[in-house]
CSV table of C-alpha atoms in Angstrom, one decimal:
chain,number,residue,atom,x,y,z
A,1,MET,CA,-62.3,-106.1,134.8
A,2,HIS,CA,-61.3,-107.0,131.2
A,3,LEU,CA,-63.9,-109.4,129.8
A,4,PRO,CA,-61.6,-111.8,127.9
A,5,LYS,CA,-59.6,-112.2,131.1
A,6,ALA,CA,-62.8,-112.6,133.0
A,7,ASN,CA,-64.0,-115.4,130.7
A,8,SER,CA,-60.7,-117.1,131.1
A,9,VAL,CA,-60.8,-116.9,134.9
A,10,PHE,CA,-64.4,-118.1,135.0
A,11,LEU,CA,-63.7,-121.2,132.8
A,12,SER,CA,-60.6,-121.9,134.7
A,13,ASN,CA,-62.2,-121.7,138.1
A,14,SER,CA,-65.2,-123.7,136.9
A,15,PHE,CA,-63.0,-126.5,135.5
A,16,PHE,CA,-60.8,-126.8,138.6
A,17,ILE,CA,-63.8,-126.7,141.1
A,18,PHE,CA,-65.5,-129.4,139.0
A,19,ILE,CA,-62.4,-131.6,138.7
A,20,THR,CA,-61.9,-131.5,142.5
A,21,ARG,CA,-65.3,-133.2,143.0
A,22,PHE,CA,-65.3,-135.3,139.8
A,23,PHE,CA,-63.4,-138.4,141.0
A,24,PRO,CA,-65.5,-139.1,144.2
A,25,SER,CA,-68.6,-138.7,142.0
A,26,LEU,CA,-67.3,-141.1,139.5
A,27,ALA,CA,-66.5,-143.6,142.2
A,28,ASN,CA,-70.0,-143.4,143.5
A,29,LEU,CA,-71.4,-144.0,140.0
A,30,LEU,CA,-69.2,-147.1,139.5
A,31,VAL,CA,-70.3,-148.5,142.9
A,32,MET,CA,-74.0,-147.9,142.1
A,33,ILE,CA,-73.6,-149.8,138.9
A,34,TRP,CA,-71.6,-152.7,140.5
A,35,TYR,CA,-73.9,-153.1,143.4
A,36,SER,CA,-77.1,-152.8,141.3
A,37,ARG,CA,-75.9,-155.7,139.2
A,38,HIS,CA,-74.5,-157.9,141.9
A,39,LEU,CA,-76.8,-157.4,144.9
A,40,SER,CA,-80.5,-158.1,145.3
A,41,PRO,CA,-82.7,-155.0,145.3
A,42,GLU,CA,-83.4,-155.7,149.0
A,43,VAL,CA,-79.7,-155.7,150.0
A,44,TYR,CA,-78.9,-152.8,147.7
A,45,GLY,CA,-81.8,-150.8,149.2
A,46,THR,CA,-80.4,-151.4,152.7
A,47,TYR,CA,-76.9,-150.2,151.6
A,48,GLN,CA,-78.4,-147.1,150.0
A,49,LEU,CA,-80.4,-146.3,153.2
A,50,PHE,CA,-77.1,-145.4,154.9
A,51,TRP,CA,-76.2,-142.9,152.2
A,52,ILE,CA,-79.7,-141.4,152.0
A,53,GLN,CA,-79.7,-140.7,155.7
A,54,LEU,CA,-76.1,-139.4,155.5
A,55,TYR,CA,-77.1,-136.9,152.8
A,56,VAL,CA,-80.1,-135.8,154.8
A,57,ILE,CA,-78.3,-135.2,158.1
A,58,SER,CA,-74.8,-134.0,157.0
A,59,PRO,CA,-76.1,-130.7,155.5
A,60,ILE,CA,-77.8,-130.0,158.8
A,61,ILE,CA,-74.5,-130.4,160.5
A,62,CYS,CA,-72.7,-128.0,158.1
A,63,PHE,CA,-75.7,-125.6,158.1
A,64,GLY,CA,-74.5,-123.6,155.1
A,65,ILE,CA,-71.0,-122.9,156.4
A,66,HIS,CA,-69.4,-124.4,153.3
A,67,THR,CA,-71.7,-122.3,151.1
A,68,LEU,CA,-71.1,-119.1,153.0
A,69,ILE,CA,-67.3,-119.6,152.8
A,70,ILE,CA,-67.2,-119.4,149.0
A,71,THR,CA,-69.2,-116.2,148.9
A,72,TYR,CA,-66.3,-114.1,150.1
A,73,SER,CA,-62.7,-113.4,148.9
A,74,ARG,CA,-59.7,-114.9,150.7
A,75,ASN,CA,-59.0,-111.5,152.4
A,76,MET,CA,-62.6,-111.0,153.6
A,77,LEU,CA,-62.7,-114.6,154.8
A,78,ALA,CA,-59.5,-114.0,156.8
A,79,ASN,CA,-61.1,-110.9,158.4
A,80,ILE,CA,-64.3,-112.9,159.3
A,81,LEU,CA,-62.3,-115.8,160.8
A,82,SER,CA,-60.3,-113.3,162.9
A,83,THR,CA,-63.6,-112.3,164.7
A,84,LEU,CA,-64.5,-115.9,165.7
A,85,LYS,CA,-63.9,-116.9,169.3
A,86,THR,CA,-63.3,-120.3,171.0
A,87,LYS,CA,-66.9,-120.5,172.1
A,88,HIS,CA,-68.1,-120.4,168.4
A,89,TYR,CA,-66.0,-123.4,167.6
A,90,VAL,CA,-67.2,-125.2,170.8
A,91,LEU,CA,-70.8,-124.5,169.9
A,92,PHE,CA,-70.4,-125.9,166.4
A,93,LEU,CA,-68.6,-129.0,167.7
A,94,GLY,CA,-71.4,-129.6,170.1
A,95,TRP,CA,-74.0,-129.2,167.3
A,96,ALA,CA,-72.1,-131.6,165.1
A,97,ILE,CA,-71.6,-134.2,167.9
A,98,THR,CA,-75.4,-134.2,168.7
A,99,LEU,CA,-76.5,-134.8,165.1
A,100,SER,CA,-73.7,-137.3,164.5
A,101,THR,CA,-75.0,-139.2,167.6
A,102,ALA,CA,-78.5,-139.3,166.1
A,103,PHE,CA,-77.1,-140.6,162.8
A,104,GLY,CA,-75.1,-143.3,164.6
A,105,LEU,CA,-78.2,-144.5,166.4
A,106,LEU,CA,-80.3,-144.6,163.2
A,107,GLN,CA,-77.7,-146.7,161.4
A,108,TYR,CA,-77.2,-149.2,164.2
A,109,ASP,CA,-81.0,-149.8,164.2
A,110,ALA,CA,-81.6,-149.8,160.4
A,111,ALA,CA,-78.4,-151.0,158.7
A,112,GLY,CA,-76.6,-152.8,161.4
A,113,VAL,CA,-73.5,-150.6,161.2
A,114,SER,CA,-72.0,-149.9,164.6
A,115,PHE,CA,-72.8,-146.7,166.4
A,116,LEU,CA,-69.1,-145.6,166.6
A,117,THR,CA,-68.4,-146.2,163.0
A,118,SER,CA,-71.5,-144.3,161.8
A,119,PHE,CA,-70.9,-141.5,164.3
A,120,LEU,CA,-67.3,-140.9,163.2
A,121,PHE,CA,-68.2,-141.4,159.6
A,122,ILE,CA,-70.8,-138.5,159.3
A,123,LEU,CA,-68.6,-136.3,161.5
A,124,THR,CA,-65.5,-136.6,159.3
A,125,PHE,CA,-67.7,-136.4,156.2
A,126,SER,CA,-69.1,-133.1,157.2
A,127,ILE,CA,-65.8,-131.6,158.3
A,128,SER,CA,-64.3,-132.6,154.9
A,129,VAL,CA,-67.1,-130.6,153.1
A,130,ILE,CA,-66.1,-127.5,155.1
A,131,THR,CA,-62.4,-127.9,154.6
A,132,GLU,CA,-62.8,-128.4,150.9
A,133,SER,CA,-64.7,-125.1,150.6
A,134,LEU,CA,-61.9,-123.3,152.5
A,135,LEU,CA,-59.3,-124.7,150.1
A,136,ILE,CA,-61.4,-123.7,147.1
A,137,VAL,CA,-61.3,-120.1,148.3
A,138,PHE,CA,-57.6,-120.5,148.9
A,139,ARG,CA,-57.3,-121.7,145.2
A,140,LYS,CA,-55.6,-125.0,146.4
A,141,TYR,CA,-57.2,-127.0,143.6
A,142,ARG,CA,-54.3,-129.4,143.1
A,143,MET,CA,-54.4,-130.4,146.8
A,144,ILE,CA,-58.2,-131.1,146.6
A,145,SER,CA,-57.9,-132.9,143.3
A,146,ILE,CA,-55.2,-135.2,144.6
A,147,ALA,CA,-57.1,-135.9,147.8
A,148,GLY,CA,-60.3,-136.6,145.8
A,149,LEU,CA,-58.5,-138.9,143.4
A,150,LEU,CA,-57.0,-141.0,146.2
A,151,TYR,CA,-60.3,-141.1,148.0
A,152,ALA,CA,-62.1,-142.2,144.9
A,153,ALA,CA,-59.6,-145.0,144.3
A,154,ALA,CA,-59.8,-146.2,147.8
A,155,PHE,CA,-63.6,-145.9,147.8
A,156,SER,CA,-63.8,-148.1,144.7
A,157,LEU,CA,-61.3,-150.7,145.9
A,158,ILE,CA,-63.1,-151.1,149.3
A,159,HIS,CA,-66.5,-151.6,147.6
A,160,TRP,CA,-64.9,-154.1,145.1
A,161,ILE,CA,-63.4,-156.1,148.0
A,162,GLY,CA,-66.7,-156.0,149.7
A,163,LEU,CA,-68.3,-158.0,146.8
A,164,THR,CA,-65.6,-160.6,146.7
A,165,GLY,CA,-66.6,-162.3,150.0
A,166,GLU,CA,-69.6,-162.3,152.2
A,167,PHE,CA,-71.2,-158.9,151.9
A,168,SER,CA,-70.9,-156.8,155.1
A,169,LEU,CA,-72.0,-153.2,155.5
A,170,GLN,CA,-70.0,-153.0,158.7
A,171,PHE,CA,-66.8,-154.0,156.9
A,172,ILE,CA,-67.4,-151.5,154.1
A,173,PHE,CA,-68.1,-148.5,156.2
A,174,SER,CA,-65.4,-149.3,158.7
A,175,CYS,CA,-62.8,-149.2,155.9
A,176,LEU,CA,-64.3,-146.1,154.5
A,177,LEU,CA,-64.1,-144.4,157.9
A,178,ILE,CA,-60.3,-144.9,157.9
A,179,ILE,CA,-60.1,-143.2,154.5
A,180,ASN,CA,-62.3,-140.4,155.7
A,181,LEU,CA,-60.1,-139.8,158.7
A,182,LEU,CA,-57.0,-139.7,156.5
A,183,ARG,CA,-58.7,-137.3,154.1
A,184,VAL,CA,-59.8,-134.9,156.8
A,185,PHE,CA,-56.3,-134.9,158.3
A,186,ALA,CA,-54.7,-134.0,155.0
A,187,LEU,CA,-57.2,-131.3,154.1
A,188,SER,CA,-57.1,-129.8,157.6
A,189,CYS,CA,-53.3,-129.5,157.5
A,190,ALA,CA,-53.5,-127.7,154.2
A,191,VAL,CA,-56.1,-125.3,155.6
A,192,LEU,CA,-54.0,-124.5,158.7
A,193,ILE,CA,-51.0,-123.8,156.5
A,194,GLU,CA,-53.0,-121.3,154.5
A,195,ILE,CA,-54.5,-119.7,157.6
A,196,LYS,CA,-51.0,-119.2,159.0
A,197,LYS,CA,-50.1,-117.3,155.8
A,198,ASP,CA,-53.0,-114.9,156.3
A,199,ALA,CA,-52.1,-114.5,160.0
A,200,GLU,CA,-48.8,-112.9,158.9
A,201,GLY,CA,-50.7,-110.1,157.3
A,202,TYR,CA,-54.0,-109.4,155.5
A,203,ASP,CA,-55.7,-106.1,154.5
A,204,PRO,CA,-58.3,-105.1,157.1
A,205,GLU,CA,-61.8,-104.8,155.7
A,206,GLU,CA,-65.0,-103.5,157.2
A,207,ILE,CA,-67.2,-106.4,158.3
A,208,ASP,CA,-70.9,-106.2,158.8
A,209,ILE,CA,-71.3,-109.1,161.2
A,210,LYS,CA,-75.1,-108.8,161.3
A,211,ALA,CA,-75.4,-109.1,157.5
A,212,ILE,CA,-73.0,-112.0,157.4
A,213,ARG,CA,-74.8,-113.8,160.2
A,214,SER,CA,-78.1,-113.2,158.4
A,215,LEU,CA,-76.8,-114.6,155.1
A,216,TRP,CA,-75.3,-117.6,156.9
A,217,MET,CA,-78.7,-118.4,158.5
A,218,HIS,CA,-80.4,-118.1,155.2
A,219,LEU,CA,-77.8,-120.2,153.4
A,220,GLY,CA,-78.0,-122.8,156.1
A,221,LEU,CA,-81.7,-123.1,155.8
A,222,TYR,CA,-81.5,-123.1,152.0
A,223,ASP,CA,-78.9,-125.8,152.0
A,224,ILE,CA,-81.1,-128.0,154.2
A,225,VAL,CA,-84.2,-127.4,152.1
A,226,GLN,CA,-82.3,-128.1,148.9
A,227,MET,CA,-81.0,-131.3,150.5
A,228,LEU,CA,-84.6,-132.3,151.4
A,229,SER,CA,-85.7,-131.4,147.9
A,230,CYS,CA,-83.2,-133.9,146.5
A,231,TRP,CA,-83.6,-136.7,149.1
A,232,ILE,CA,-87.0,-136.4,150.9
A,233,ASP,CA,-88.7,-138.5,148.3
A,234,LYS,CA,-86.1,-141.2,148.5
A,235,PHE,CA,-86.2,-140.9,152.3
A,236,VAL,CA,-90.0,-141.3,152.5
A,237,ILE,CA,-90.0,-144.2,150.0
A,238,ALA,CA,-87.4,-146.0,152.0
A,239,LEU,CA,-89.4,-145.6,155.2
A,240,LEU,CA,-92.8,-146.5,153.8
A,241,LEU,CA,-92.1,-149.1,151.1
A,242,SER,CA,-90.0,-152.2,150.9
A,243,THR,CA,-86.3,-152.0,150.4
A,244,GLY,CA,-86.7,-153.6,147.0
A,245,LEU,CA,-89.1,-150.8,145.8
A,246,SER,CA,-86.9,-148.3,147.5
A,247,ALA,CA,-83.9,-149.5,145.4
A,248,ILE,CA,-86.0,-149.3,142.2
A,249,TYR,CA,-87.1,-145.7,142.9
A,250,TYR,CA,-83.6,-144.7,144.0
A,251,ASN,CA,-82.0,-145.8,140.7
A,252,GLY,CA,-84.8,-144.2,138.7
A,253,ALA,CA,-84.9,-140.9,140.5
A,254,GLN,CA,-81.1,-140.6,140.9
A,255,ASN,CA,-79.5,-137.3,140.1
A,256,VAL,CA,-77.5,-137.5,136.8
A,257,PRO,CA,-73.9,-137.9,137.8
A,258,PHE,CA,-71.5,-135.0,137.5
A,259,LEU,CA,-74.1,-132.4,136.3
A,260,PRO,CA,-74.8,-131.1,139.9
A,261,LEU,CA,-71.0,-130.7,140.2
A,262,LEU,CA,-70.9,-128.7,137.0
A,263,LEU,CA,-73.7,-126.4,138.3
A,264,SER,CA,-72.1,-126.0,141.7
A,265,ALA,CA,-68.7,-125.4,140.1
A,266,ALA,CA,-70.1,-122.7,137.7
A,267,GLY,CA,-72.0,-121.0,140.5
A,268,SER,CA,-68.9,-121.0,142.7
A,269,ALA,CA,-66.8,-119.7,139.9
A,270,VAL,CA,-69.2,-116.8,139.3
A,271,LEU,CA,-69.2,-116.0,143.1
A,272,LEU,CA,-65.4,-116.1,143.3
A,273,GLN,CA,-65.1,-113.8,140.3
A,274,LEU,CA,-67.7,-111.3,141.5
A,275,ALA,CA,-66.0,-111.2,144.9
A,276,ASP,CA,-63.0,-109.8,143.1
A,277,SER,CA,-64.8,-107.4,140.8
A,278,ARG,CA,-65.3,-103.6,141.2
A,279,LYS,CA,-68.6,-102.3,142.6
A,280,SER,CA,-68.9,-99.8,139.8
A,281,ASP,CA,-69.4,-102.4,137.0
A,282,GLU,CA,-70.7,-105.3,139.0
A,283,THR,CA,-74.2,-105.3,137.5
A,284,THR,CA,-72.9,-105.4,134.0
A,285,ASN,CA,-70.4,-108.1,134.8
A,286,THR,CA,-73.1,-110.1,136.6
A,287,ILE,CA,-75.4,-110.2,133.6
A,288,LYS,CA,-72.6,-111.2,131.3
A,289,LEU,CA,-71.3,-113.9,133.7
A,290,VAL,CA,-74.6,-115.5,134.4
A,291,ASN,CA,-75.3,-115.6,130.7
A,292,LYS,CA,-71.9,-117.0,130.0
A,293,SER,CA,-72.5,-119.6,132.7
A,294,GLY,CA,-75.8,-120.6,131.1
A,295,ILE,CA,-74.3,-120.8,127.6
A,296,VAL,CA,-71.4,-123.0,128.6
A,297,LEU,CA,-73.4,-125.3,130.9
A,298,SER,CA,-76.0,-125.8,128.2
A,299,CYS,CA,-73.3,-127.1,125.8
A,300,ILE,CA,-73.1,-130.1,128.2
A,301,VAL,CA,-76.5,-130.3,129.9
A,302,TYR,CA,-78.6,-130.4,126.7
A,303,PRO,CA,-76.8,-133.1,124.8
A,304,VAL,CA,-76.8,-135.2,128.1
A,305,PHE,CA,-80.5,-134.6,128.6
A,306,CYS,CA,-81.5,-135.6,125.1
A,307,PHE,CA,-79.2,-138.6,125.2
A,308,LEU,CA,-80.5,-139.9,128.5
A,309,TYR,CA,-84.2,-139.4,127.5
A,310,LEU,CA,-83.9,-141.1,124.1
A,311,PHE,CA,-81.6,-143.9,125.2
A,312,ARG,CA,-83.0,-144.6,128.6
A,313,ASN,CA,-84.1,-148.2,127.9
A,314,GLU,CA,-80.7,-149.2,126.5
A,315,LEU,CA,-79.0,-147.4,129.4
A,316,PHE,CA,-80.8,-149.1,132.2
A,317,VAL,CA,-80.7,-152.6,130.8
A,318,THR,CA,-77.0,-152.3,130.0
A,319,LEU,CA,-75.8,-150.7,133.2
A,320,PHE,CA,-78.2,-152.0,135.9
A,321,SER,CA,-79.5,-155.2,134.2
A,322,THR,CA,-83.1,-156.2,133.6
A,323,LYS,CA,-83.8,-156.1,137.4
A,324,TYR,CA,-84.2,-152.3,137.2
A,325,ILE,CA,-86.5,-152.1,134.1
A,326,PRO,CA,-89.3,-150.8,136.4
A,327,SER,CA,-87.0,-147.8,137.2
A,328,ILE,CA,-87.1,-146.6,133.6
A,329,PRO,CA,-90.5,-144.8,133.7
A,330,ILE,CA,-89.4,-143.1,136.9
A,331,PHE,CA,-86.1,-142.0,135.3
A,332,ALA,CA,-87.9,-140.7,132.1
A,333,VAL,CA,-90.0,-138.4,134.3
A,334,ALA,CA,-87.2,-137.3,136.8
A,335,ILE,CA,-84.8,-136.1,134.0
A,336,LEU,CA,-87.4,-133.7,132.7
A,337,ALA,CA,-86.0,-131.3,135.3
A,338,LEU,CA,-82.6,-131.4,133.6
A,339,PRO,CA,-82.9,-128.5,131.1
A,340,VAL,CA,-83.2,-125.9,134.0
A,341,ARG,CA,-80.0,-127.3,135.5
A,342,ALA,CA,-78.1,-125.4,132.8
A,343,TYR,CA,-78.3,-122.3,135.0
A,344,SER,CA,-77.5,-121.3,138.6
A,345,PHE,CA,-80.6,-119.4,139.6
A,346,THR,CA,-79.5,-118.4,143.1
A,347,THR,CA,-75.9,-117.1,142.4
A,348,VAL,CA,-76.8,-113.5,142.0
A,349,LEU,CA,-79.2,-113.5,144.9
A,350,GLN,CA,-76.5,-115.1,147.1
A,351,ARG,CA,-74.0,-112.5,146.0
A,352,ASN,CA,-76.4,-109.7,147.0
A,353,HIS,CA,-77.2,-111.2,150.4
A,354,LYS,CA,-80.9,-112.0,149.4
A,355,GLY,CA,-81.0,-115.1,151.5
A,356,ASN,CA,-84.7,-114.4,152.3
A,357,ILE,CA,-85.7,-114.7,148.7
A,358,ILE,CA,-83.6,-117.8,148.2
A,359,ASN,CA,-85.3,-119.5,151.1
A,360,ILE,CA,-88.8,-118.4,150.1
A,361,GLY,CA,-88.2,-120.1,146.8
A,362,ALA,CA,-86.6,-123.2,148.3
A,363,VAL,CA,-89.2,-123.7,151.0
A,364,GLY,CA,-92.0,-123.1,148.4
A,365,GLU,CA,-90.5,-125.6,146.0
A,366,LEU,CA,-90.3,-128.3,148.7
A,367,LEU,CA,-93.8,-127.6,150.0
A,368,VAL,CA,-95.3,-127.8,146.5
A,369,ALA,CA,-93.5,-131.1,145.8
A,370,CYS,CA,-94.5,-132.6,149.1
A,371,ILE,CA,-98.2,-131.5,148.7
A,372,LEU,CA,-98.3,-133.0,145.2
A,373,MET,CA,-96.3,-136.2,146.0
A,374,TYR,CA,-99.2,-138.3,147.4
A,375,PRO,CA,-102.0,-137.4,144.9
A,376,PHE,CA,-99.5,-137.9,142.0
A,377,TYR,CA,-98.5,-141.2,143.5
A,378,GLU,CA,-102.1,-142.3,143.7
A,379,TYR,CA,-102.7,-141.3,140.1
A,380,TRP,CA,-99.4,-142.3,138.5
A,381,GLY,CA,-97.5,-144.5,140.9
A,382,LEU,CA,-93.8,-144.0,141.6
A,383,PRO,CA,-93.3,-141.8,138.4
A,384,GLY,CA,-95.9,-139.5,139.9
A,385,VAL,CA,-93.7,-138.9,142.9
A,386,ALA,CA,-90.8,-137.9,140.6
A,387,PHE,CA,-93.0,-135.6,138.6
A,388,SER,CA,-94.1,-133.7,141.7
A,389,PHE,CA,-90.5,-132.6,142.1
A,390,VAL,CA,-90.0,-131.8,138.4
A,391,LEU,CA,-93.0,-129.5,138.4
A,392,SER,CA,-91.9,-127.7,141.6
A,393,THR,CA,-88.4,-127.2,140.2
A,394,TYR,CA,-89.7,-125.3,137.2
A,395,LEU,CA,-91.9,-123.1,139.4
A,396,GLN,CA,-88.9,-122.4,141.6
A,397,ALA,CA,-86.7,-121.5,138.6
A,398,GLY,CA,-89.3,-118.9,137.4
A,399,PHE,CA,-89.6,-117.4,140.9
A,400,TYR,CA,-85.8,-116.9,141.3
A,401,LEU,CA,-85.5,-115.5,137.8
A,402,PHE,CA,-88.2,-112.9,138.5
A,403,TYR,CA,-86.6,-111.7,141.7
A,404,THR,CA,-83.1,-111.6,140.2
A,405,GLY,CA,-84.4,-109.4,137.4
A,406,ARG,CA,-86.0,-107.1,140.0
A,407,LEU,CA,-82.7,-107.0,141.9
A,408,LEU,CA,-80.6,-106.0,138.9
A,409,GLN,CA,-83.4,-103.8,137.5
A,410,VAL,CA,-83.5,-105.6,134.2
A,411,SER,CA,-86.0,-107.9,132.4
A,412,PRO,CA,-85.6,-111.5,133.7
A,413,LEU,CA,-85.3,-112.6,130.1
A,414,ARG,CA,-82.0,-110.7,129.8
A,415,LEU,CA,-80.6,-113.1,132.4
A,416,ILE,CA,-81.0,-116.2,130.3
A,417,PRO,CA,-79.9,-117.0,126.7
A,418,ILE,CA,-83.2,-118.2,125.5
A,419,LYS,CA,-82.5,-118.3,121.7
A,420,ASN,CA,-79.2,-120.1,122.5
A,421,TRP,CA,-80.9,-122.7,124.6
A,422,LEU,CA,-83.8,-123.3,122.1
A,423,PHE,CA,-81.4,-123.8,119.3
A,424,LYS,CA,-79.2,-126.3,121.2
A,425,ILE,CA,-82.1,-128.4,122.5
A,426,VAL,CA,-83.7,-128.7,119.1
A,427,LEU,CA,-80.4,-129.5,117.5
A,428,CYS,CA,-79.4,-132.1,120.1
A,429,PHE,CA,-82.8,-133.8,120.2
A,430,GLY,CA,-83.0,-134.0,116.4
A,431,VAL,CA,-79.5,-135.4,115.9
A,432,LEU,CA,-79.8,-137.9,118.7
A,433,TYR,CA,-83.3,-139.0,117.7
A,434,MET,CA,-82.0,-139.9,114.3
A,435,VAL,CA,-79.0,-141.8,115.8
A,436,HIS,CA,-81.3,-143.7,118.1
A,437,TYR,CA,-83.8,-144.6,115.3
A,438,ALA,CA,-81.0,-145.8,113.0
A,439,GLY,CA,-79.3,-147.7,115.8
A,440,SER,CA,-82.4,-149.4,117.0
A,441,ILE,CA,-83.1,-150.8,113.5
A,442,GLN,CA,-79.5,-151.8,112.6
A,443,TYR,CA,-77.8,-152.8,115.9
A,444,THR,CA,-78.2,-154.3,119.4
A,445,GLY,CA,-79.2,-152.2,122.4
A,446,ARG,CA,-75.6,-152.0,123.8
A,447,PHE,CA,-74.1,-151.0,120.4
A,448,THR,CA,-76.9,-148.4,120.0
A,449,LEU,CA,-76.1,-147.0,123.4
A,450,ILE,CA,-72.4,-146.7,122.5
A,451,LEU,CA,-73.3,-145.0,119.2
A,452,GLY,CA,-75.6,-142.5,121.0
A,453,GLY,CA,-72.9,-141.8,123.6
A,454,LEU,CA,-70.4,-141.0,120.9
A,455,ALA,CA,-72.9,-138.7,119.1
A,456,MET,CA,-73.6,-137.0,122.5
A,457,LEU,CA,-69.8,-136.4,123.1
A,458,LEU,CA,-69.4,-135.1,119.5
A,459,LEU,CA,-72.3,-132.7,120.0
A,460,MET,CA,-70.8,-131.4,123.3
A,461,ALA,CA,-67.4,-130.9,121.6
A,462,ILE,CA,-68.9,-129.0,118.7
A,463,LEU,CA,-71.1,-126.8,120.8
A,464,LEU,CA,-68.3,-126.0,123.3
A,465,TYR,CA,-65.9,-125.2,120.5
A,466,SER,CA,-68.4,-123.0,118.7
A,467,GLU,CA,-69.3,-121.0,121.8
A,468,LEU,CA,-65.8,-120.5,123.0
A,469,LYS,CA,-64.7,-119.4,119.5
A,470,THR,CA,-67.7,-117.0,119.3
A,471,VAL,CA,-66.9,-115.5,122.7
A,472,LYS,CA,-63.3,-115.0,121.8
A,473,HIS,CA,-64.3,-113.4,118.5
A,474,ASN,CA,-66.9,-111.1,120.1
A,475,GLY,CA,-64.7,-110.1,123.0
A,476,GLY,CA,-66.7,-112.2,125.6
A,477,GLN,CA,-70.3,-112.1,124.3
A,478,SER,CA,-72.0,-115.0,122.7
A,479,SER,CA,-73.7,-114.1,119.5
A,480,THR,CA,-76.9,-115.9,120.7
A,481,THR,CA,-77.0,-114.5,124.2
A,482,GLU,CA,-79.4,-111.7,123.5
A,483,ILE,CA,-83.0,-112.5,122.9
């Protein structure tokens, strides 16, 4: 594999995978802002309860299938699909229907959304996740992007209409269900067309069904644990505290929009590229690719982290109004986990079928967070709940890095561009601190926020341009990658 070409493929795959998921994420962000400003915290908390429970149950329905799919090349995937029998599809459908039934009953009781609407909603939502993964392997990025753009537009329009009259969760989710059905139909048709192409002829490959099944089980467990890690705190808060406090915690502990998509896109791009690489040079390529992933992601993650931390007061008052000022301390703590998001710690382990290590780290992270959640809450209140997950995230990152180094027989420090990261975070924090200080003296909060946002974007552009230029000049290696 020629490295300049490899870098081009990596960046191209990362961009297209990210853009396919960008529009729905943007629509979610817009709706969160609209509804936070126009609904009372109590009503907004009830609305978010539907999504919290959806995000908890839907990964259990998919059980890692969507993650397993992108681990393999198109040809290998075709060989795997050819071994599946009708009973396998029937078993999965029964599993999905059972969990969708449970979700439907929960929503009818908690949010007042009809059983049928909720049942079909989570079922179509889960199927769309799997079909999107198949289309990513098939490199049908344009199809997914168009579907995502149309879905995001309809999603935003339906929520806007919901605010114009008497607010009704039943109306909103009934309309969204229609959009879900149309989306699944379009994506499924595209998948069937691609599968028919493979049926006409693909190269037979040796398949280790036992290893694939083991990896699937590990990935399924990991996906569920990761979901719980992201949502269990919000789920517990929603069950034990009032809907108003739940809304305050939800907005404060919310994942930063788009950054999880970037991490997922970069990890998927590395997996897709390693699936096509030669075994003889896979270790070398792996080290270079994970470093490249960390370098590129840090150009975006670190400016965003410094901006959000320094401008958090202006951000919440401007976007969510003064109703959510109590969310600011929670947010300040929750985003401390952001710097380690500039790296996909499980990509190499997933590629090498080390699902057991992935799950030990995932379960350990969740257990540590859950154990610390209550004592930290007693000592610090709601910010303490957020901090328990921040601390467990850093411990998990160290665990994964240690075992990845052992797997590749290199020092764990070779896998991350430490000097590169330290330089960027010091630069970004210093520049944005000066911008915030000057803005808070001279201008209003809203104008200060705009000024900081422009400075953040400028830093992103400069860092990305500098890294890409350095990589091109050095034939694929950042000058600051080595420690």
